[in-house]
Each structure stands twice: as structure tokens, then as C-alpha cells.
CSV table of C-alpha atoms in Angstrom, one decimal:
chain,number,residue,atom,x,y,z
A,1,MET,CA,80.8,43.6,-8.5
A,2,THR,CA,78.9,40.4,-9.5
A,3,PRO,CA,79.5,37.6,-7.0
A,4,PRO,CA,80.8,34.2,-8.2
A,5,ALA,CA,78.2,31.8,-9.4
A,6,ALA,CA,78.3,29.5,-6.4
A,7,SER,CA,77.5,32.4,-4.1
A,8,ARG,CA,74.7,34.2,-5.8
A,9,ILE,CA,71.8,33.0,-3.7
A,10,ALA,CA,71.1,35.1,-0.6
A,11,VAL,CA,68.5,34.1,1.9
A,12,ILE,CA,67.0,37.0,3.9
A,13,THR,CA,64.8,36.5,7.0
A,14,GLY,CA,62.3,39.1,8.1
A,15,ALA,CA,62.1,40.4,4.5
A,16,SER,CA,58.5,41.6,4.6
A,17,SER,CA,59.4,45.1,5.7
A,18,GLY,CA,62.0,47.5,7.0
A,19,ILE,CA,65.7,46.5,6.9
A,20,GLY,CA,64.9,43.1,5.5
A,21,ALA,CA,62.9,44.4,2.5
A,22,ALA,CA,65.5,47.1,1.8
A,23,THR,CA,68.3,44.6,1.9
A,24,ALA,CA,66.5,42.4,-0.5
A,25,ARG,CA,66.2,45.2,-3.0
A,26,GLN,CA,69.8,46.2,-2.7
A,27,LEU,CA,71.3,42.7,-2.8
A,28,ALA,CA,69.1,41.8,-5.9
A,29,ALA,CA,70.4,45.0,-7.6
A,30,ALA,CA,74.0,43.8,-6.7
A,31,GLY,CA,73.5,40.6,-8.6
A,32,TYR,CA,72.2,38.2,-6.1
A,33,ARG,CA,69.1,35.9,-6.5
A,34,VAL,CA,67.3,36.7,-3.3
A,35,VAL,CA,65.1,34.4,-1.3
A,36,LEU,CA,62.7,36.3,0.8
A,37,THR,CA,61.4,34.8,4.0
A,38,ALA,CA,58.9,36.1,6.6
A,39,ARG,CA,55.6,35.0,8.1
A,40,ARG,CA,53.6,37.5,6.1
A,41,LYS,CA,53.3,35.7,2.7
A,42,ASP,CA,51.4,38.5,0.9
A,43,ARG,CA,54.2,41.0,1.8
A,44,ILE,CA,57.1,39.0,0.5
A,45,GLU,CA,55.3,37.8,-2.6
A,46,ALA,CA,54.6,41.5,-3.5
A,47,LEU,CA,58.2,42.4,-2.9
A,48,ALA,CA,59.4,39.4,-5.0
A,49,GLU,CA,57.2,40.6,-7.8
A,50,GLU,CA,58.6,44.1,-7.5
A,51,ILE,CA,62.2,42.8,-7.7
A,52,ASN,CA,61.5,40.5,-10.6
A,53,GLN,CA,59.8,43.3,-12.5
A,54,ALA,CA,62.8,45.4,-12.1
A,55,GLY,CA,64.9,42.8,-13.9
A,56,HIS,CA,66.4,41.0,-10.9
A,57,SER,CA,65.6,37.6,-9.3
A,58,ALA,CA,63.6,37.0,-6.2
A,59,THR,CA,61.6,34.1,-4.7
A,60,ALA,CA,59.2,34.4,-1.7
A,61,TYR,CA,58.9,31.6,0.9
A,62,ALA,CA,56.6,32.0,3.9
A,63,LEU,CA,58.5,31.0,7.0
A,64,ASP,CA,58.4,31.3,10.8
A,65,VAL,CA,62.1,31.2,11.9
A,66,THR,CA,61.1,29.9,15.3
A,67,ASP,CA,59.6,26.7,13.8
A,68,ARG,CA,62.6,24.4,13.5
A,69,GLU,CA,60.7,21.7,11.4
A,70,ALA,CA,59.6,24.4,8.9
A,71,VAL,CA,63.2,25.8,8.8
A,72,ASP,CA,64.7,22.4,8.1
A,73,GLU,CA,62.1,21.8,5.3
A,74,PHE,CA,63.0,25.1,3.8
A,75,ALA,CA,66.7,24.4,4.0
A,76,SER,CA,66.3,21.0,2.2
A,77,ALA,CA,65.5,22.9,-1.0
A,78,PHE,CA,69.1,24.1,-1.4
A,79,GLN,CA,72.3,22.4,-2.2
A,80,LYS,CA,74.3,25.6,-1.9
A,81,ILE,CA,73.7,29.1,-0.9
A,82,GLY,CA,76.1,32.0,-0.7
A,83,VAL,CA,74.6,34.4,1.9
A,84,LEU,CA,72.3,34.2,4.9
A,85,ILE,CA,71.0,37.5,6.3
A,86,ASN,CA,69.6,36.8,9.8
A,87,ASN,CA,67.4,39.8,10.1
A,88,ALA,CA,64.2,38.5,11.7
A,89,GLY,CA,63.8,39.9,15.2
A,90,GLY,CA,62.3,42.9,16.9
A,91,ALA,CA,61.5,44.4,20.3
A,92,LEU,CA,58.4,44.1,22.5
A,93,GLY,CA,57.7,46.5,25.3
A,94,ALA,CA,59.8,48.9,27.3
A,95,ASP,CA,59.1,47.9,30.8
A,96,PRO,CA,61.6,47.7,33.6
A,97,VAL,CA,62.9,44.3,34.8
A,98,ALA,CA,60.6,44.4,37.9
A,99,THR,CA,57.5,44.5,35.8
A,100,GLY,CA,58.5,43.1,32.4
A,101,ASP,CA,56.3,40.5,30.8
A,102,PRO,CA,58.0,37.1,30.7
A,103,ALA,CA,56.0,36.2,27.6
A,104,ASP,CA,57.5,39.2,25.8
A,105,TRP,CA,61.0,38.3,26.9
A,106,ARG,CA,60.5,34.7,25.7
A,107,GLN,CA,59.2,35.8,22.3
A,108,MET,CA,62.1,38.2,21.8
A,109,TYR,CA,64.6,35.5,22.6
A,110,GLU,CA,62.9,33.0,20.4
A,111,THR,CA,62.9,35.3,17.4
A,112,ASN,CA,66.2,37.1,17.8
A,113,VAL,CA,68.3,34.3,19.1
A,114,ILE,CA,66.6,30.9,18.4
A,115,GLY,CA,65.4,32.0,15.0
A,116,THR,CA,68.9,33.0,14.1
A,117,LEU,CA,70.3,29.7,15.5
A,118,ASN,CA,67.7,27.7,13.5
A,119,LEU,CA,68.5,29.3,10.2
A,120,THR,CA,72.3,29.3,10.7
A,121,GLN,CA,72.4,25.6,11.7
A,122,ALA,CA,70.1,24.5,8.9
A,123,LEU,CA,71.9,26.4,6.2
A,124,LEU,CA,75.6,26.4,7.4
A,125,PRO,CA,76.4,23.2,5.4
A,126,LYS,CA,74.9,24.8,2.3
A,127,LEU,CA,77.0,27.9,2.8
A,128,GLU,CA,80.1,25.9,3.3
A,129,ALA,CA,79.3,23.9,0.2
A,130,SER,CA,79.3,27.1,-1.9
A,131,GLY,CA,83.0,27.5,-1.1
A,132,ASP,CA,82.4,31.2,-0.4
A,133,GLY,CA,79.6,31.6,2.2
A,134,THR,CA,78.6,34.5,4.3
A,135,VAL,CA,76.5,34.6,7.5
A,136,VAL,CA,75.2,38.0,8.5
A,137,VAL,CA,73.6,38.6,11.9
A,138,ILE,CA,71.7,41.8,12.4
A,139,SER,CA,72.0,42.5,16.0
A,140,SER,CA,71.7,46.0,17.5
A,141,THR,CA,73.6,48.6,19.6
A,142,ALA,CA,71.3,47.1,22.3
A,143,GLY,CA,73.5,44.0,22.0
A,144,HIS,CA,76.5,46.0,23.1
A,145,ALA,CA,75.2,48.4,25.8
A,146,THR,CA,72.3,48.4,28.2
A,147,TYR,CA,69.6,51.0,28.7
A,148,GLU,CA,66.7,51.3,31.1
A,149,GLY,CA,63.4,49.8,30.1
A,150,GLY,CA,65.0,47.6,27.4
A,151,ALA,CA,66.4,44.7,29.3
A,152,GLY,CA,64.4,42.1,27.5
A,153,TYR,CA,65.4,43.3,24.1
A,154,VAL,CA,69.0,44.0,25.2
A,155,ALA,CA,69.3,40.5,26.6
A,156,ALA,CA,68.1,39.0,23.3
A,157,LYS,CA,70.4,41.1,21.2
A,158,HIS,CA,73.3,40.3,23.5
A,159,GLY,CA,72.5,36.7,22.7
A,160,ALA,CA,72.6,37.4,18.9
A,161,HIS,CA,75.9,39.2,19.3
A,162,VAL,CA,77.5,36.3,21.2
A,163,LEU,CA,76.1,33.7,18.8
A,164,ALA,CA,77.9,35.5,15.9
A,165,GLU,CA,81.1,36.0,17.8
A,166,THR,CA,81.2,32.4,19.0
A,167,LEU,CA,80.4,31.0,15.5
A,168,ARG,CA,83.2,33.0,14.0
A,169,LEU,CA,85.6,31.3,16.4
A,170,GLU,CA,84.3,27.8,15.8
A,171,ILE,CA,84.3,27.9,12.0
A,172,VAL,CA,87.6,29.7,11.4
A,173,GLY,CA,89.4,28.1,8.5
A,174,ARG,CA,86.2,27.1,6.7
A,175,PRO,CA,85.0,29.1,3.7
A,176,VAL,CA,82.3,31.0,5.6
A,177,ARG,CA,82.5,34.5,6.9
A,178,VAL,CA,80.5,35.7,9.9
A,179,ILE,CA,79.5,39.4,9.9
A,180,GLU,CA,77.6,41.3,12.6
A,181,ILE,CA,75.8,44.5,11.8
A,182,ALA,CA,74.6,46.4,14.9
A,183,PRO,CA,72.4,49.4,14.0
A,184,GLY,CA,71.5,52.1,16.4
A,185,MET,CA,68.4,54.3,16.0
A,186,VAL,CA,66.6,53.3,12.8
A,187,LYS,CA,63.2,54.7,11.9
A,188,THR,CA,61.1,52.2,10.0
A,189,ASP,CA,57.4,51.9,9.6
A,190,GLU,CA,57.0,49.1,12.1
A,191,PHE,CA,59.8,48.6,14.6
A,192,ALA,CA,58.7,51.1,17.3
A,193,LEU,CA,55.0,50.6,16.5
A,194,THR,CA,55.4,46.8,17.2
A,195,ARG,CA,57.3,47.5,20.3
A,196,PHE,CA,54.6,49.6,21.8
A,197,ASP,CA,51.7,47.3,20.7
A,198,GLY,CA,50.5,49.7,18.0
A,199,ASP,CA,50.5,52.8,20.1
A,200,ARG,CA,51.6,55.4,17.4
A,201,GLN,CA,52.1,58.2,19.9
A,202,LYS,CA,54.6,56.2,21.9
A,203,ALA,CA,56.3,55.0,18.8
A,204,GLU,CA,56.7,58.5,17.4
A,205,LYS,CA,58.2,59.7,20.7
A,206,VAL,CA,61.2,57.4,20.2
A,207,TYR,CA,62.3,59.7,17.3
A,208,GLU,CA,61.0,63.0,18.5
A,209,GLY,CA,63.3,65.8,17.7
A,210,VAL,CA,65.8,63.6,15.9
A,211,ALA,CA,66.4,65.3,12.6
A,212,GLU,CA,67.8,62.3,10.7
A,213,PRO,CA,67.6,58.9,12.3
A,214,LEU,CA,68.9,56.0,10.2
A,215,THR,CA,66.6,54.6,7.5
A,216,ALA,CA,66.2,51.0,6.5
A,217,ASP,CA,68.1,51.8,3.3
A,218,ASP,CA,71.0,53.1,5.3
A,219,VAL,CA,71.3,49.8,7.1
A,220,ALA,CA,70.7,47.8,3.9
A,221,ASP,CA,73.5,49.8,2.2
A,222,THR,CA,75.9,48.8,5.0
A,223,ILE,CA,74.8,45.1,4.9
A,224,THR,CA,75.3,45.1,1.0
A,225,TRP,CA,78.7,46.7,1.4
A,226,THR,CA,80.0,44.1,3.9
A,227,VAL,CA,78.6,41.1,1.8
A,228,THR,CA,80.2,42.4,-1.4
A,229,ARG,CA,83.7,42.8,0.0
A,230,PRO,CA,86.3,40.4,-1.5
A,231,SER,CA,86.0,36.9,0.0
A,232,HIS,CA,89.1,37.2,2.2
A,233,VAL,CA,87.7,40.4,3.9
A,234,ASN,CA,85.6,39.8,6.9
A,235,ILE,CA,83.8,42.7,8.6
A,236,ASP,CA,83.5,41.2,12.0
A,237,LEU,CA,81.4,43.9,13.6
A,238,LEU,CA,80.1,47.1,12.2
A,239,ILE,CA,78.1,49.5,14.6
A,240,VAL,CA,76.2,52.1,12.7
A,241,ARG,CA,74.3,55.0,14.3
A,242,PRO,CA,72.9,58.3,13.0
A,243,ARG,CA,75.1,61.3,13.7
A,244,ALA,CA,72.6,62.5,16.3
A,245,GLN,CA,73.1,59.4,18.5
A,246,ALA,CA,76.3,59.1,20.5
A,247,SER,CA,75.1,56.1,22.5
A,248,ASN,CA,71.9,54.2,23.3
A,249,THR,CA,71.1,56.9,25.9
A,250,LYS,CA,72.8,60.0,24.4
A,251,VAL,CA,70.7,61.4,21.6
A,252,HIS,CA,70.7,64.9,20.3
A,253,ARG,CA,67.1,66.2,19.9
A,254,GLU,CA,66.0,69.5,18.5
A,255,LEU,CA,63.0,70.2,20.6
């Protein structure tokens, strides 16, 4: 279903790979003009070209979501937007609390929470001006349950969850929905590799024996479904896991 004209612009953060890139492709195919943001300019420019060549509409804008001045400058280009997908984030390390690197914790909080705050604050007036806005926060099952070796990431994603939950309370009655998507085990090209500082053996071990972890397309399909529901329908929170994963710590592995 084609969205109404005032709501056809969708801003997607972290669009250079993984869930962000897959969401850009799917929302563009659903009739949205997608604005792709990420730090890696070459990646988002290539994706925008791919989407445009497919007959859809995409624009690339290099942006660091933790840079508030840059975010405000970016937001000033819009009078109205319909959708904000707060996808930029990620995990660093898997050390216990006793030995975790504070720099990693700080970076995860800055990207997952402050980055989401920056974009949401800067674009909320534009979303409201559309008369039919949607804020999507991509959190994680880590934002709803703890696990050993993940405290820094878990803390950051709990922050993203609480941000979404509180914002929904604060703006009720205004024409903006707040949706949280919390994926479980998703196998993308970069998530685990980044978490383990490029150690491919450690990254692959995360998914070892799991026949079918979620893909970026699976999560993008979920995001697109929530965004394209009728305006009066708000999917407050949607947790999505592969069938093999019952919880953050209970995963069926065929070893």
C-alpha cells in the first residue's frame, strides 16, 4: 500500500550494510523515498544508485549520528518526513563486567542511545509536521534480557528500549507512532565481526550449529510491515528471533 504523500520520506540510519541496507531496499520498494545515512559514504552512495536504478527513489547522506551539530544540519534540509528508522548501533567486545573496556561501553552507548536521541530530537518536529509520522527504534533482545559477557551492549540496548518506551508515553495524542523492533540472533556480514574486532573465527562461532539464524532481510521485512500498517495501528514492541533461539542464552545448535 502506497503511503500518503506527506509521509513518503523515510530516513534510515546505519544504512551502509546489514539491516539498514535491507530496510532501505524494502521501504523503497514499498513506495518510500529513502534517505540513507551512515558514515561510509561510498557504501550508501552505491546503495542509493542501486535503488534508483531499480526504479525507486533514494538519496545518500554521509552522517555520524553521534555528531549532534552534523545531525542538526542534516535535519534542517527537511520540512516534513514520514518515517525515521533508528538503526545505527552495534556491539563491541564480549568481556565480563570486571574487565570490560570502558571505551567500548562509552562508544556503544553513544551510538545506540545518544545517536538515536540525536536523530529523534532533530527530526521529531518534521515527523509531527507530516501529520502521520513514525519513529522506529531497532533495539535488540539484549534490551530485554541480560547475558554473560554482554553487559555493555545489553546496557546500551536497554537504554534504546527505555528511550522508545518513554517517548511513546510523552507524545501520545500527537500524530507520531513509536515502534520498537527487538531482533534476536541475526547473521549479517559485519555485526559479529565488528564485535570481535575482525576476528572471523570468533564471529563465526556465534552462529556455529545454528541452521537458520535470522537474516537482515527477515528483520527488514518486519520493519517494513510495522511501518506500513494503517496510521492508527501502533506496533509498540515486536521481538523477533529465529526458531532455533528460545532466549538470549538458549539456542539449539546442531553440532
